[in-house]
């Protein structure tokens, strides 16, 4: 089996979502698909919360933008009226809940960390419903029930042993195609919704891959793999064919946001390779991150800046 993760850059548009469907439907082994919120939604959830918390009515406009983004994507993606209406009802229910929460924040002008975490969970909760409906035979699993965090010094950390056990229970038997919202989790004591930090969907996917002894973890994004620098900043950046776990960890820690740094350790520990692929360019082989890298031409002393 393998675990594949699609970031916001892949699921932020109808074009990207059609690619996601094509990629998943071409896989001939059990697969767990981890998805981020649609592109830009997590930023907007934060912006809306902040505006509401200072009593600025402009929060309503940003909220409406999010409603329109979701509804447009659903309208464009689903031709069958029945499944479209069903999904719109389902998603509208979540968006209405979200509106009630924003109204509450606006009225009392207060935004606690717990409330913000609740708000942030809606991005992935909604995107995972859309992706499940999009892929024939897919079954959705809620990561809040198996990715468990504990609070230490006011920060949330994954309880790795508990999470590993719960992942194994949840995916036994293994579904043919499972869809999981990335990023979100819940507190192991209170059950309150928490999250793994910005970019955390990569980490969700890595925890699942490690717990289930996947043969591969694939991170699908909008560039041709792990590159020598951010290609959106440095035009001449090129794809690195192979990286060791240690090299990749260093580059991530120094700001290569293509992979969220905590992602590497769980799969490194199990010697599971990570492939970084471009959702919009299936021709490109991307990058493989693994233990022993061969002396290929990309094996140079300096891998990236
Ligand atoms: P996703 O939504 O798929 O998680 P991210 O925005 O988190 O996407 O990460 C992909 C982005 O990371 C790329 O679009 C690119 O701009 C940026 N990036 C920064 N450094 C690198 C690097 N060394 N190689 C590839 N991409 C990089
Ligand atoms: N949606 C979250 C974020 O934007 C998590 C992720 O995309 O990995 O940070
Ligand atoms: Mg990311």
JSON list of N, CA, C and O in Angstrom, two decimals, residues 123-145:
[
{"chain": "A", "resi": 123, "resn": "UNK", "atom": "N", "xyz": [-11.26, 23.79, 6.86]},
{"chain": "A", "resi": 123, "resn": "UNK", "atom": "CA", "xyz": [-10.66, 23.72, 5.52]},
{"chain": "A", "resi": 123, "resn": "UNK", "atom": "C", "xyz": [-10.49, 22.29, 5.06]},
{"chain": "A", "resi": 123, "resn": "UNK", "atom": "O", "xyz": [-10.95, 21.89, 3.97]},
{"chain": "A", "resi": 124, "resn": "UNK", "atom": "N", "xyz": [-9.85, 21.48, 5.89]},
{"chain": "A", "resi": 124, "resn": "UNK", "atom": "CA", "xyz": [-9.59, 20.07, 5.53]},
{"chain": "A", "resi": 124, "resn": "UNK", "atom": "C", "xyz": [-10.85, 19.23, 5.66]},
{"chain": "A", "resi": 124, "resn": "UNK", "atom": "O", "xyz": [-11.02, 18.25, 4.92]},
{"chain": "A", "resi": 125, "resn": "UNK", "atom": "N", "xyz": [-11.73, 19.59, 6.61]},
{"chain": "A", "resi": 125, "resn": "UNK", "atom": "CA", "xyz": [-12.96, 18.80, 6.75]},
{"chain": "A", "resi": 125, "resn": "UNK", "atom": "C", "xyz": [-13.78, 18.90, 5.47]},
{"chain": "A", "resi": 125, "resn": "UNK", "atom": "O", "xyz": [-14.35, 17.92, 4.99]},
{"chain": "A", "resi": 126, "resn": "UNK", "atom": "N", "xyz": [-13.80, 20.11, 4.88]},
{"chain": "A", "resi": 126, "resn": "UNK", "atom": "CA", "xyz": [-14.58, 20.28, 3.65]},
{"chain": "A", "resi": 126, "resn": "UNK", "atom": "C", "xyz": [-13.86, 19.67, 2.45]},
{"chain": "A", "resi": 126, "resn": "UNK", "atom": "O", "xyz": [-14.45, 18.92, 1.67]},
{"chain": "A", "resi": 127, "resn": "UNK", "atom": "N", "xyz": [-12.56, 19.97, 2.30]},
{"chain": "A", "resi": 127, "resn": "UNK", "atom": "CA", "xyz": [-11.86, 19.48, 1.08]},
{"chain": "A", "resi": 127, "resn": "UNK", "atom": "C", "xyz": [-11.89, 17.95, 1.03]},
{"chain": "A", "resi": 127, "resn": "UNK", "atom": "O", "xyz": [-12.04, 17.36, -0.04]},
{"chain": "A", "resi": 128, "resn": "UNK", "atom": "N", "xyz": [-11.79, 17.30, 2.19]},
{"chain": "A", "resi": 128, "resn": "UNK", "atom": "CA", "xyz": [-11.77, 15.83, 2.18]},
{"chain": "A", "resi": 128, "resn": "UNK", "atom": "C", "xyz": [-13.14, 15.26, 1.77]},
{"chain": "A", "resi": 128, "resn": "UNK", "atom": "O", "xyz": [-13.22, 14.19, 1.16]},
{"chain": "A", "resi": 129, "resn": "UNK", "atom": "N", "xyz": [-14.20, 16.00, 2.07]},
{"chain": "A", "resi": 129, "resn": "UNK", "atom": "CA", "xyz": [-15.53, 15.53, 1.62]},
{"chain": "A", "resi": 129, "resn": "UNK", "atom": "C", "xyz": [-15.64, 15.63, 0.11]},
{"chain": "A", "resi": 129, "resn": "UNK", "atom": "O", "xyz": [-16.16, 14.73, -0.55]},
{"chain": "A", "resi": 130, "resn": "UNK", "atom": "N", "xyz": [-15.12, 16.73, -0.43]},
{"chain": "A", "resi": 130, "resn": "UNK", "atom": "CA", "xyz": [-15.20, 16.91, -1.88]},
{"chain": "A", "resi": 130, "resn": "UNK", "atom": "C", "xyz": [-14.37, 15.84, -2.60]},
{"chain": "A", "resi": 130, "resn": "UNK", "atom": "O", "xyz": [-14.83, 15.22, -3.55]},
{"chain": "A", "resi": 131, "resn": "UNK", "atom": "N", "xyz": [-13.15, 15.59, -2.10]},
{"chain": "A", "resi": 131, "resn": "UNK", "atom": "CA", "xyz": [-12.28, 14.62, -2.76]},
{"chain": "A", "resi": 131, "resn": "UNK", "atom": "C", "xyz": [-12.87, 13.20, -2.65]},
{"chain": "A", "resi": 131, "resn": "UNK", "atom": "O", "xyz": [-12.82, 12.42, -3.61]},
{"chain": "A", "resi": 132, "resn": "UNK", "atom": "N", "xyz": [-13.49, 12.88, -1.52]},
{"chain": "A", "resi": 132, "resn": "UNK", "atom": "CA", "xyz": [-14.09, 11.55, -1.37]},
{"chain": "A", "resi": 132, "resn": "UNK", "atom": "C", "xyz": [-15.19, 11.34, -2.41]},
{"chain": "A", "resi": 132, "resn": "UNK", "atom": "O", "xyz": [-15.27, 10.29, -3.05]},
{"chain": "A", "resi": 133, "resn": "UNK", "atom": "N", "xyz": [-16.00, 12.38, -2.57]},
{"chain": "A", "resi": 133, "resn": "UNK", "atom": "CA", "xyz": [-17.11, 12.26, -3.54]},
{"chain": "A", "resi": 133, "resn": "UNK", "atom": "C", "xyz": [-16.59, 12.17, -4.98]},
{"chain": "A", "resi": 133, "resn": "UNK", "atom": "O", "xyz": [-17.18, 11.54, -5.84]},
{"chain": "A", "resi": 134, "resn": "UNK", "atom": "N", "xyz": [-15.42, 12.80, -5.18]},
{"chain": "A", "resi": 134, "resn": "UNK", "atom": "CA", "xyz": [-14.85, 12.88, -6.53]},
{"chain": "A", "resi": 134, "resn": "UNK", "atom": "C", "xyz": [-14.30, 11.55, -7.03]},
{"chain": "A", "resi": 134, "resn": "UNK", "atom": "O", "xyz": [-14.31, 11.28, -8.22]},
{"chain": "A", "resi": 135, "resn": "UNK", "atom": "N", "xyz": [-13.80, 10.73, -6.08]},
{"chain": "A", "resi": 135, "resn": "UNK", "atom": "CA", "xyz": [-13.11, 9.50, -6.48]},
{"chain": "A", "resi": 135, "resn": "UNK", "atom": "C", "xyz": [-14.00, 8.29, -6.27]},
{"chain": "A", "resi": 135, "resn": "UNK", "atom": "O", "xyz": [-14.44, 8.01, -5.15]},
{"chain": "A", "resi": 136, "resn": "UNK", "atom": "N", "xyz": [-14.25, 7.61, -7.35]},
{"chain": "A", "resi": 136, "resn": "UNK", "atom": "CA", "xyz": [-15.11, 6.42, -7.34]},
{"chain": "A", "resi": 136, "resn": "UNK", "atom": "C", "xyz": [-14.59, 5.41, -6.31]},
{"chain": "A", "resi": 136, "resn": "UNK", "atom": "O", "xyz": [-13.40, 5.04, -6.31]},
{"chain": "A", "resi": 137, "resn": "UNK", "atom": "N", "xyz": [-15.46, 4.97, -5.44]},
{"chain": "A", "resi": 137, "resn": "UNK", "atom": "CA", "xyz": [-15.10, 3.91, -4.48]},
{"chain": "A", "resi": 137, "resn": "UNK", "atom": "C", "xyz": [-14.30, 4.39, -3.27]},
{"chain": "A", "resi": 137, "resn": "UNK", "atom": "O", "xyz": [-13.85, 3.57, -2.48]},
{"chain": "A", "resi": 138, "resn": "UNK", "atom": "N", "xyz": [-14.15, 5.71, -3.13]},
{"chain": "A", "resi": 138, "resn": "UNK", "atom": "CA", "xyz": [-13.35, 6.20, -2.00]},
{"chain": "A", "resi": 138, "resn": "UNK", "atom": "C", "xyz": [-14.16, 6.23, -0.71]},
{"chain": "A", "resi": 138, "resn": "UNK", "atom": "O", "xyz": [-15.37, 6.45, -0.73]},
{"chain": "A", "resi": 139, "resn": "UNK", "atom": "N", "xyz": [-13.46, 6.01, 0.39]},
{"chain": "A", "resi": 139, "resn": "UNK", "atom": "CA", "xyz": [-14.11, 5.98, 1.70]},
{"chain": "A", "resi": 139, "resn": "UNK", "atom": "C", "xyz": [-13.39, 7.01, 2.57]},
{"chain": "A", "resi": 139, "resn": "UNK", "atom": "O", "xyz": [-12.15, 7.05, 2.58]},
{"chain": "A", "resi": 140, "resn": "UNK", "atom": "N", "xyz": [-14.15, 7.84, 3.30]},
{"chain": "A", "resi": 140, "resn": "UNK", "atom": "CA", "xyz": [-13.52, 8.91, 4.07]},
{"chain": "A", "resi": 140, "resn": "UNK", "atom": "C", "xyz": [-13.30, 8.49, 5.52]},
{"chain": "A", "resi": 140, "resn": "UNK", "atom": "O", "xyz": [-14.14, 7.82, 6.12]},
{"chain": "A", "resi": 141, "resn": "UNK", "atom": "N", "xyz": [-12.15, 8.86, 6.08]},
{"chain": "A", "resi": 141, "resn": "UNK", "atom": "CA", "xyz": [-11.83, 8.58, 7.49]},
{"chain": "A", "resi": 141, "resn": "UNK", "atom": "C", "xyz": [-11.48, 9.91, 8.14]},
{"chain": "A", "resi": 141, "resn": "UNK", "atom": "O", "xyz": [-10.76, 10.72, 7.54]},
{"chain": "A", "resi": 142, "resn": "UNK", "atom": "N", "xyz": [-11.96, 10.14, 9.37]},
{"chain": "A", "resi": 142, "resn": "UNK", "atom": "CA", "xyz": [-11.73, 11.43, 10.02]},
{"chain": "A", "resi": 142, "resn": "UNK", "atom": "C", "xyz": [-10.48, 11.38, 10.89]},
{"chain": "A", "resi": 142, "resn": "UNK", "atom": "O", "xyz": [-10.46, 10.67, 11.91]},
{"chain": "A", "resi": 143, "resn": "UNK", "atom": "N", "xyz": [-9.48, 12.14, 10.52]},
{"chain": "A", "resi": 143, "resn": "UNK", "atom": "CA", "xyz": [-8.20, 12.07, 11.24]},
{"chain": "A", "resi": 143, "resn": "UNK", "atom": "C", "xyz": [-8.30, 12.52, 12.70]},
{"chain": "A", "resi": 143, "resn": "UNK", "atom": "O", "xyz": [-7.43, 12.19, 13.50]},
{"chain": "A", "resi": 144, "resn": "UNK", "atom": "N", "xyz": [-9.38, 13.26, 13.03]},
{"chain": "A", "resi": 144, "resn": "UNK", "atom": "CA", "xyz": [-9.51, 13.66, 14.45]},
{"chain": "A", "resi": 144, "resn": "UNK", "atom": "C", "xyz": [-9.67, 12.44, 15.36]},
{"chain": "A", "resi": 144, "resn": "UNK", "atom": "O", "xyz": [-9.40, 12.52, 16.54]},
{"chain": "A", "resi": 145, "resn": "UNK", "atom": "N", "xyz": [-10.11, 11.32, 14.77]},
{"chain": "A", "resi": 145, "resn": "UNK", "atom": "CA", "xyz": [-10.32, 10.16, 15.63]},
{"chain": "A", "resi": 145, "resn": "UNK", "atom": "C", "xyz": [-9.06, 9.30, 15.78]},
{"chain": "A", "resi": 145, "resn": "UNK", "atom": "O", "xyz": [-9.03, 8.39, 16.60]}
]
